[in-house]
Structure formats: C-alpha cells, structure tokens
Amino acid sequence: MTVQDVMQDSDVIKQAGYEVKVVRTARRKSATIKVEEGVVAVVVPKALPMEKVHQLVAAKHQWILEKLAIHAEARPSRGKEYVSGEAFPYLGRNYRLKVVQGNVTATKLVNGKITVTVPEYASQAQFVRRSLTHWYKRNADKKIREKVDRYQSIVGVETGVVRIKDFKSRWGSCTPYGDLEFNWLIVLAPNRIVDYVVVHELCHLLHHDHSPQYWREVERVMPDYRECKEWLRDNAQLLVV
C-alpha cells in the first residue's frame, strides 16, 4: 500500500509545517509512519487511542521534517539545466559538468569534470542529458561487472550474465535463470551502496527470497548492509540524471 492509497475518511493531525493522515486498519498490530511524495501518513491498529497516535507523530517529528526536506529538494521543478558548473554525482562524489561546443566526441571525466561536447546544431539540454545518460550507462557496465567479479567468490556463487538496464522501481534483479540485472542509476550512489546492491543480487543466487537465511548471507558478506539499505531507501529519489 502506498500513501496515496489511504482511506478518504481518515483523521488528520496538523503539525507545524505539515499534516499527517491517520489510517486505521484491523490488519496491523503496530503503527508505521510513511512519507511518500510529500504526503505523511501514519498507519495504526484500529483500536489505538488517538492520544497514542499523537505521541508517535510527535516522537518522529524531526524524522518527518527530514524526509519532507529530501522530497522538496528532489522535486522536478528544481530540475537540471545541463549547463557548465552543475554538479552530477558518480560513486558518491560530485563532479562539475563542463559543456563545450565542437564536433561530437565521447563524454569523459577529465580533471575532475564531466566534459560533454555539444555540436552547434544540437539542443544543448537534450544533447547533454542524453550524453550523460550514455556516459553513466557505460561506466555502470564497467564498474558493476568489476564488483560482480569481486564479490561472487566471496558469496560463493558464479554468474555468467550481467546486464545494465533501465528499471523504474528497482535497483537490481536476479532472473530465474541466474542472470543478474542492474539499474544503471545506482552508480550515482556512494561506492558502498553499489557494493550492497551487487551483493544483494548475488545472494539471490543462493536464496531466491528474502528469508532470514537470505539476510544472514547478505550480513555475512556485508555486516553493514542495514545502513546501506537504509541509505538507499532514504535517498533513492535523488539518484536522477
């Protein structure tokens, strides 16, 4: 269930700077707060007293503000202009974009800048975005294959097929045939987060579910996987080109 799916007749708690929709359900035994697309909702057991709901929201006030701030920074209205000086992340570091005019050449990371050459006939924003996308995909293919080669022996598995793909709502996939597929946008995240996504999919070659046994295997390889998982959950919407 997403926040947008909440009941129309839910209660509302007004806080400083935001409102919280209170969704009651008989299917829950504990309360959960969600912040999605700038909407705050708390899903609680049907019989939970309103006083307890207020206490829960108050206790998570700072966390809610931080989530709302992340959403505000990531809104499309603050979109890129694809001009020199803009910052684009790669493996956890921000690199400045350098746009130059000239004959078409491959986009490169040179002297700490991602350099895109735009021909005179092209629309700069569209051309730069397309060139950046190709550059990220090319580097994602190289880096992720390197990480798969590194971690598969540690996990104790082998895979013959690695693909870089466009995914709308996932960072990786392990097919029933044992092929691994990765969202190229993950290379915008810090290096350790990319490691986590690679390990996550490699461990699915041992366990094709998210059972306790599966997570124990992930933890064996990456003891800090919980921090990586949380970072990705909190920052996924910022990984855009």
Short mmCIF file of C-alpha atoms in Angstrom, two decimals:
data_model
loop_
_atom_site.label_atom_id
_atom_site.label_comp_id
_atom_site.label_asym_id
_atom_site.label_seq_id
_atom_site.Cartn_x
_atom_site.Cartn_y
_atom_site.Cartn_z
CA MET A 1 0.00 0.00 0.00
CA THR A 2 1.25 3.48 -0.82
CA VAL A 3 0.44 6.68 0.99
CA GLN A 4 -1.75 7.70 -1.95
CA ASP A 5 -3.94 4.65 -1.29
CA VAL A 6 -5.04 5.79 2.18
CA MET A 7 -8.74 5.96 3.03
CA GLN A 8 -10.56 9.14 2.14
CA ASP A 9 -12.21 9.46 5.57
CA SER A 10 -9.00 9.14 7.62
CA ASP A 11 -8.32 11.52 10.51
CA VAL A 12 -5.79 14.30 10.10
CA ILE A 13 -3.21 15.54 12.62
CA LYS A 14 -1.97 19.06 11.96
CA GLN A 15 1.66 19.70 12.82
CA ALA A 16 3.92 22.68 12.30
CA GLY A 17 4.63 22.66 8.57
CA TYR A 18 2.74 19.53 7.55
CA GLU A 19 -0.36 17.37 8.05
CA VAL A 20 -0.47 13.69 8.94
CA LYS A 21 -3.21 11.39 7.65
CA VAL A 22 -4.19 8.78 10.22
CA VAL A 23 -5.14 5.49 8.59
CA ARG A 24 -6.73 2.85 10.81
CA THR A 25 -6.73 -0.80 9.83
CA ALA A 26 -7.60 -4.07 11.52
CA ARG A 27 -4.75 -5.77 9.67
CA ARG A 28 -2.00 -4.08 11.69
CA LYS A 29 -0.78 -4.74 15.24
CA SER A 30 1.80 -1.95 15.24
CA ALA A 31 1.99 1.61 13.92
CA THR A 32 4.01 2.76 10.91
CA ILE A 33 4.75 6.27 9.62
CA LYS A 34 5.23 6.77 5.88
CA VAL A 35 6.42 9.80 3.96
CA GLU A 36 5.91 9.35 0.21
CA GLU A 37 5.71 12.02 -2.50
CA GLY A 38 5.50 14.73 0.17
CA VAL A 39 2.49 13.10 1.89
CA VAL A 40 2.74 11.99 5.53
CA ALA A 41 0.58 9.13 6.80
CA VAL A 42 0.56 7.04 9.95
CA VAL A 43 -0.98 3.58 9.64
CA VAL A 44 -2.18 2.34 13.03
CA PRO A 45 -4.23 -0.50 14.54
CA LYS A 46 -7.93 0.25 14.51
CA ALA A 47 -8.28 0.47 18.31
CA LEU A 48 -5.18 2.55 19.05
CA PRO A 49 -6.19 5.64 21.11
CA MET A 50 -5.71 8.98 19.36
CA GLU A 51 -3.52 10.15 22.22
CA LYS A 52 -1.02 7.39 21.40
CA VAL A 53 -1.09 8.38 17.73
CA HIS A 54 -0.27 11.99 18.64
CA GLN A 55 2.63 10.80 20.81
CA LEU A 56 4.00 8.68 17.97
CA VAL A 57 3.86 11.56 15.49
CA ALA A 58 5.48 13.95 17.97
CA ALA A 59 8.31 11.48 18.61
CA LYS A 60 9.01 11.23 14.85
CA HIS A 61 8.63 14.95 14.14
CA GLN A 62 12.28 15.61 13.25
CA TRP A 63 12.47 12.48 11.10
CA ILE A 64 9.34 13.56 9.20
CA LEU A 65 10.79 17.03 8.58
CA GLU A 66 13.97 15.49 7.19
CA LYS A 67 12.01 13.23 4.83
CA LEU A 68 9.90 16.14 3.61
CA ALA A 69 13.05 18.20 3.02
CA ILE A 70 14.57 15.43 0.89
CA HIS A 71 11.38 15.28 -1.18
CA ALA A 72 11.35 19.06 -1.66
CA GLU A 73 14.97 19.04 -2.88
CA ALA A 74 14.24 16.24 -5.36
CA ARG A 75 11.15 17.72 -7.00
CA PRO A 76 11.29 18.03 -10.81
CA SER A 77 10.68 21.78 -10.53
CA ARG A 78 14.26 22.01 -9.33
CA GLY A 79 15.40 20.17 -12.44
CA LYS A 80 18.77 20.38 -14.07
CA GLU A 81 19.56 22.91 -16.78
CA TYR A 82 22.54 20.87 -18.09
CA VAL A 83 24.93 23.80 -18.15
CA SER A 84 28.55 24.14 -17.10
CA GLY A 85 29.02 24.22 -13.34
CA GLU A 86 26.14 21.93 -12.38
CA ALA A 87 27.03 19.02 -10.12
CA PHE A 88 26.40 15.38 -11.02
CA PRO A 89 27.20 12.52 -8.61
CA TYR A 90 29.17 9.43 -9.51
CA LEU A 91 30.03 6.75 -6.95
CA GLY A 92 29.37 9.16 -4.11
CA ARG A 93 31.38 12.16 -5.36
CA ASN A 94 30.00 15.24 -7.06
CA TYR A 95 31.62 16.25 -10.34
CA ARG A 96 31.04 19.53 -12.13
CA LEU A 97 29.66 19.48 -15.65
CA LYS A 98 31.70 21.17 -18.37
CA VAL A 99 29.85 21.85 -21.62
CA VAL A 100 31.89 22.82 -24.69
CA GLN A 101 30.99 23.41 -28.33
CA GLY A 102 32.58 21.34 -31.08
CA ASN A 103 32.50 18.11 -33.02
CA VAL A 104 30.84 15.20 -31.25
CA THR A 105 33.21 13.22 -29.03
CA ALA A 106 32.65 10.75 -26.21
CA THR A 107 31.75 12.25 -22.85
CA LYS A 108 34.70 11.94 -20.47
CA LEU A 109 35.65 12.58 -16.85
CA VAL A 110 38.69 14.85 -17.21
CA ASN A 111 40.44 16.76 -14.43
CA GLY A 112 37.53 16.25 -12.08
CA LYS A 113 34.92 17.46 -14.59
CA ILE A 114 32.43 15.56 -16.73
CA THR A 115 33.05 17.08 -20.14
CA VAL A 116 30.33 16.97 -22.80
CA THR A 117 30.96 18.33 -26.31
CA VAL A 118 27.83 19.67 -27.99
CA PRO A 119 27.66 20.24 -31.78
CA GLU A 120 26.27 23.57 -32.98
CA TYR A 121 23.12 22.05 -34.47
CA ALA A 122 22.01 20.30 -31.24
CA SER A 123 19.69 21.44 -28.46
CA GLN A 124 22.10 21.74 -25.54
CA ALA A 125 19.90 20.46 -22.69
CA GLN A 126 18.62 17.43 -24.59
CA PHE A 127 22.01 16.57 -26.04
CA VAL A 128 23.83 16.94 -22.71
CA ARG A 129 21.29 14.83 -20.83
CA ARG A 130 21.45 12.10 -23.48
CA SER A 131 25.26 12.17 -23.45
CA LEU A 132 25.36 11.99 -19.66
CA THR A 133 22.98 9.05 -19.69
CA HIS A 134 25.20 7.18 -22.13
CA TRP A 135 28.27 8.02 -20.02
CA TYR A 136 26.64 6.75 -16.83
CA LYS A 137 25.45 3.55 -18.50
CA ARG A 138 28.89 2.88 -19.95
CA ASN A 139 30.56 3.35 -16.58
CA ALA A 140 27.85 1.41 -14.75
CA ASP A 141 28.50 -1.56 -17.02
CA LYS A 142 32.23 -1.46 -16.28
CA LYS A 143 32.04 -0.83 -12.52
CA ILE A 144 29.24 -3.27 -11.77
CA ARG A 145 30.93 -6.07 -13.69
CA GLU A 146 34.09 -5.42 -11.68
CA LYS A 147 32.12 -5.65 -8.45
CA VAL A 148 30.32 -8.82 -9.52
CA ASP A 149 33.69 -10.42 -10.30
CA ARG A 150 34.99 -9.33 -6.91
CA TYR A 151 32.07 -10.43 -4.76
CA GLN A 152 30.89 -13.63 -6.44
CA SER A 153 33.80 -15.61 -5.00
CA ILE A 154 33.13 -14.15 -1.54
CA VAL A 155 29.45 -15.07 -1.77
CA GLY A 156 30.38 -18.45 -3.22
CA VAL A 157 28.47 -18.28 -6.49
CA GLU A 158 29.11 -17.80 -10.20
CA THR A 159 27.09 -15.91 -12.78
CA GLY A 160 27.68 -15.70 -16.48
CA VAL A 161 25.29 -12.93 -17.48
CA VAL A 162 25.29 -9.34 -16.18
CA ARG A 163 23.07 -6.71 -17.78
CA ILE A 164 22.69 -2.98 -17.23
CA LYS A 165 19.08 -1.91 -17.68
CA ASP A 166 16.52 0.85 -17.26
CA PHE A 167 14.36 0.00 -14.27
CA LYS A 168 11.54 2.19 -12.97
CA SER A 169 11.27 0.88 -9.42
CA ARG A 170 14.13 -1.47 -8.61
CA TRP A 171 17.92 -1.40 -8.36
CA GLY A 172 18.61 -4.93 -9.41
CA SER A 173 17.13 -8.28 -10.34
CA CYS A 174 18.13 -11.93 -10.32
CA THR A 175 16.26 -13.86 -13.02
CA PRO A 176 15.12 -17.49 -12.60
CA TYR A 177 18.00 -18.40 -14.94
CA GLY A 178 20.61 -16.82 -12.67
CA ASP A 179 21.18 -13.72 -14.80
CA LEU A 180 21.88 -10.52 -12.88
CA GLU A 181 20.39 -7.19 -14.00
CA PHE A 182 21.19 -3.79 -12.53
CA ASN A 183 19.74 -0.31 -12.77
CA TRP A 184 22.45 1.94 -14.21
CA LEU A 185 21.36 4.83 -11.95
CA ILE A 186 22.84 3.05 -8.94
CA VAL A 187 26.31 4.39 -9.84
CA LEU A 188 25.10 7.83 -8.79
CA ALA A 189 25.12 6.47 -5.23
CA PRO A 190 28.19 6.10 -2.99
CA ASN A 191 30.52 3.23 -3.81
CA ARG A 192 29.49 1.18 -0.78
CA ILE A 193 25.84 1.37 -1.80
CA VAL A 194 26.72 -0.08 -5.21
CA ASP A 195 28.54 -2.88 -3.39
CA TYR A 196 25.38 -3.58 -1.40
CA VAL A 197 23.17 -3.82 -4.49
CA VAL A 198 25.64 -6.20 -6.13
CA VAL A 199 25.88 -8.38 -3.02
CA HIS A 200 22.08 -8.29 -2.64
CA GLU A 201 21.58 -9.80 -6.10
CA LEU A 202 24.46 -12.27 -5.84
CA CYS A 203 22.98 -13.66 -2.62
CA HIS A 204 19.74 -14.30 -4.51
CA LEU A 205 21.65 -16.96 -6.44
CA LEU A 206 21.71 -18.85 -3.13
CA HIS A 207 18.27 -17.88 -1.81
CA HIS A 208 15.57 -16.72 -4.22
CA ASP A 209 13.58 -14.96 -1.50
CA HIS A 210 14.10 -12.53 1.38
CA SER A 211 14.03 -15.18 4.08
CA PRO A 212 16.06 -14.92 7.31
CA GLN A 213 18.59 -17.28 5.71
CA TYR A 214 18.97 -14.89 2.80
CA TRP A 215 19.59 -11.86 5.02
CA ARG A 216 22.09 -13.82 7.12
CA GLU A 217 24.05 -14.49 3.94
CA VAL A 218 23.98 -10.79 3.00
CA GLU A 219 25.15 -9.89 6.51
CA ARG A 220 27.99 -12.39 6.33
CA VAL A 221 29.37 -10.63 3.28
CA MET A 222 28.38 -7.08 4.32
CA PRO A 223 27.97 -6.63 8.08
CA ASP A 224 26.88 -3.02 7.48
CA TYR A 225 24.18 -3.90 4.93
CA ARG A 226 21.42 -2.40 7.09
CA GLU A 227 23.00 1.05 6.87
CA CYS A 228 23.34 0.68 3.10
CA LYS A 229 19.75 -0.48 2.77
CA GLU A 230 18.53 2.47 4.83
CA TRP A 231 20.62 4.95 2.84
CA LEU A 232 19.16 3.68 -0.41
CA ARG A 233 15.62 3.82 0.94
CA ASP A 234 16.09 7.41 2.11
CA ASN A 235 17.97 8.76 -0.91
CA ALA A 236 16.66 6.79 -3.89
CA GLN A 237 14.68 9.73 -5.23
CA LEU A 238 17.83 11.81 -5.51
CA LEU A 239 19.53 9.42 -7.93
CA VAL A 240 18.44 11.05 -11.17
CA VAL A 241 20.16 12.49 -14.24
#
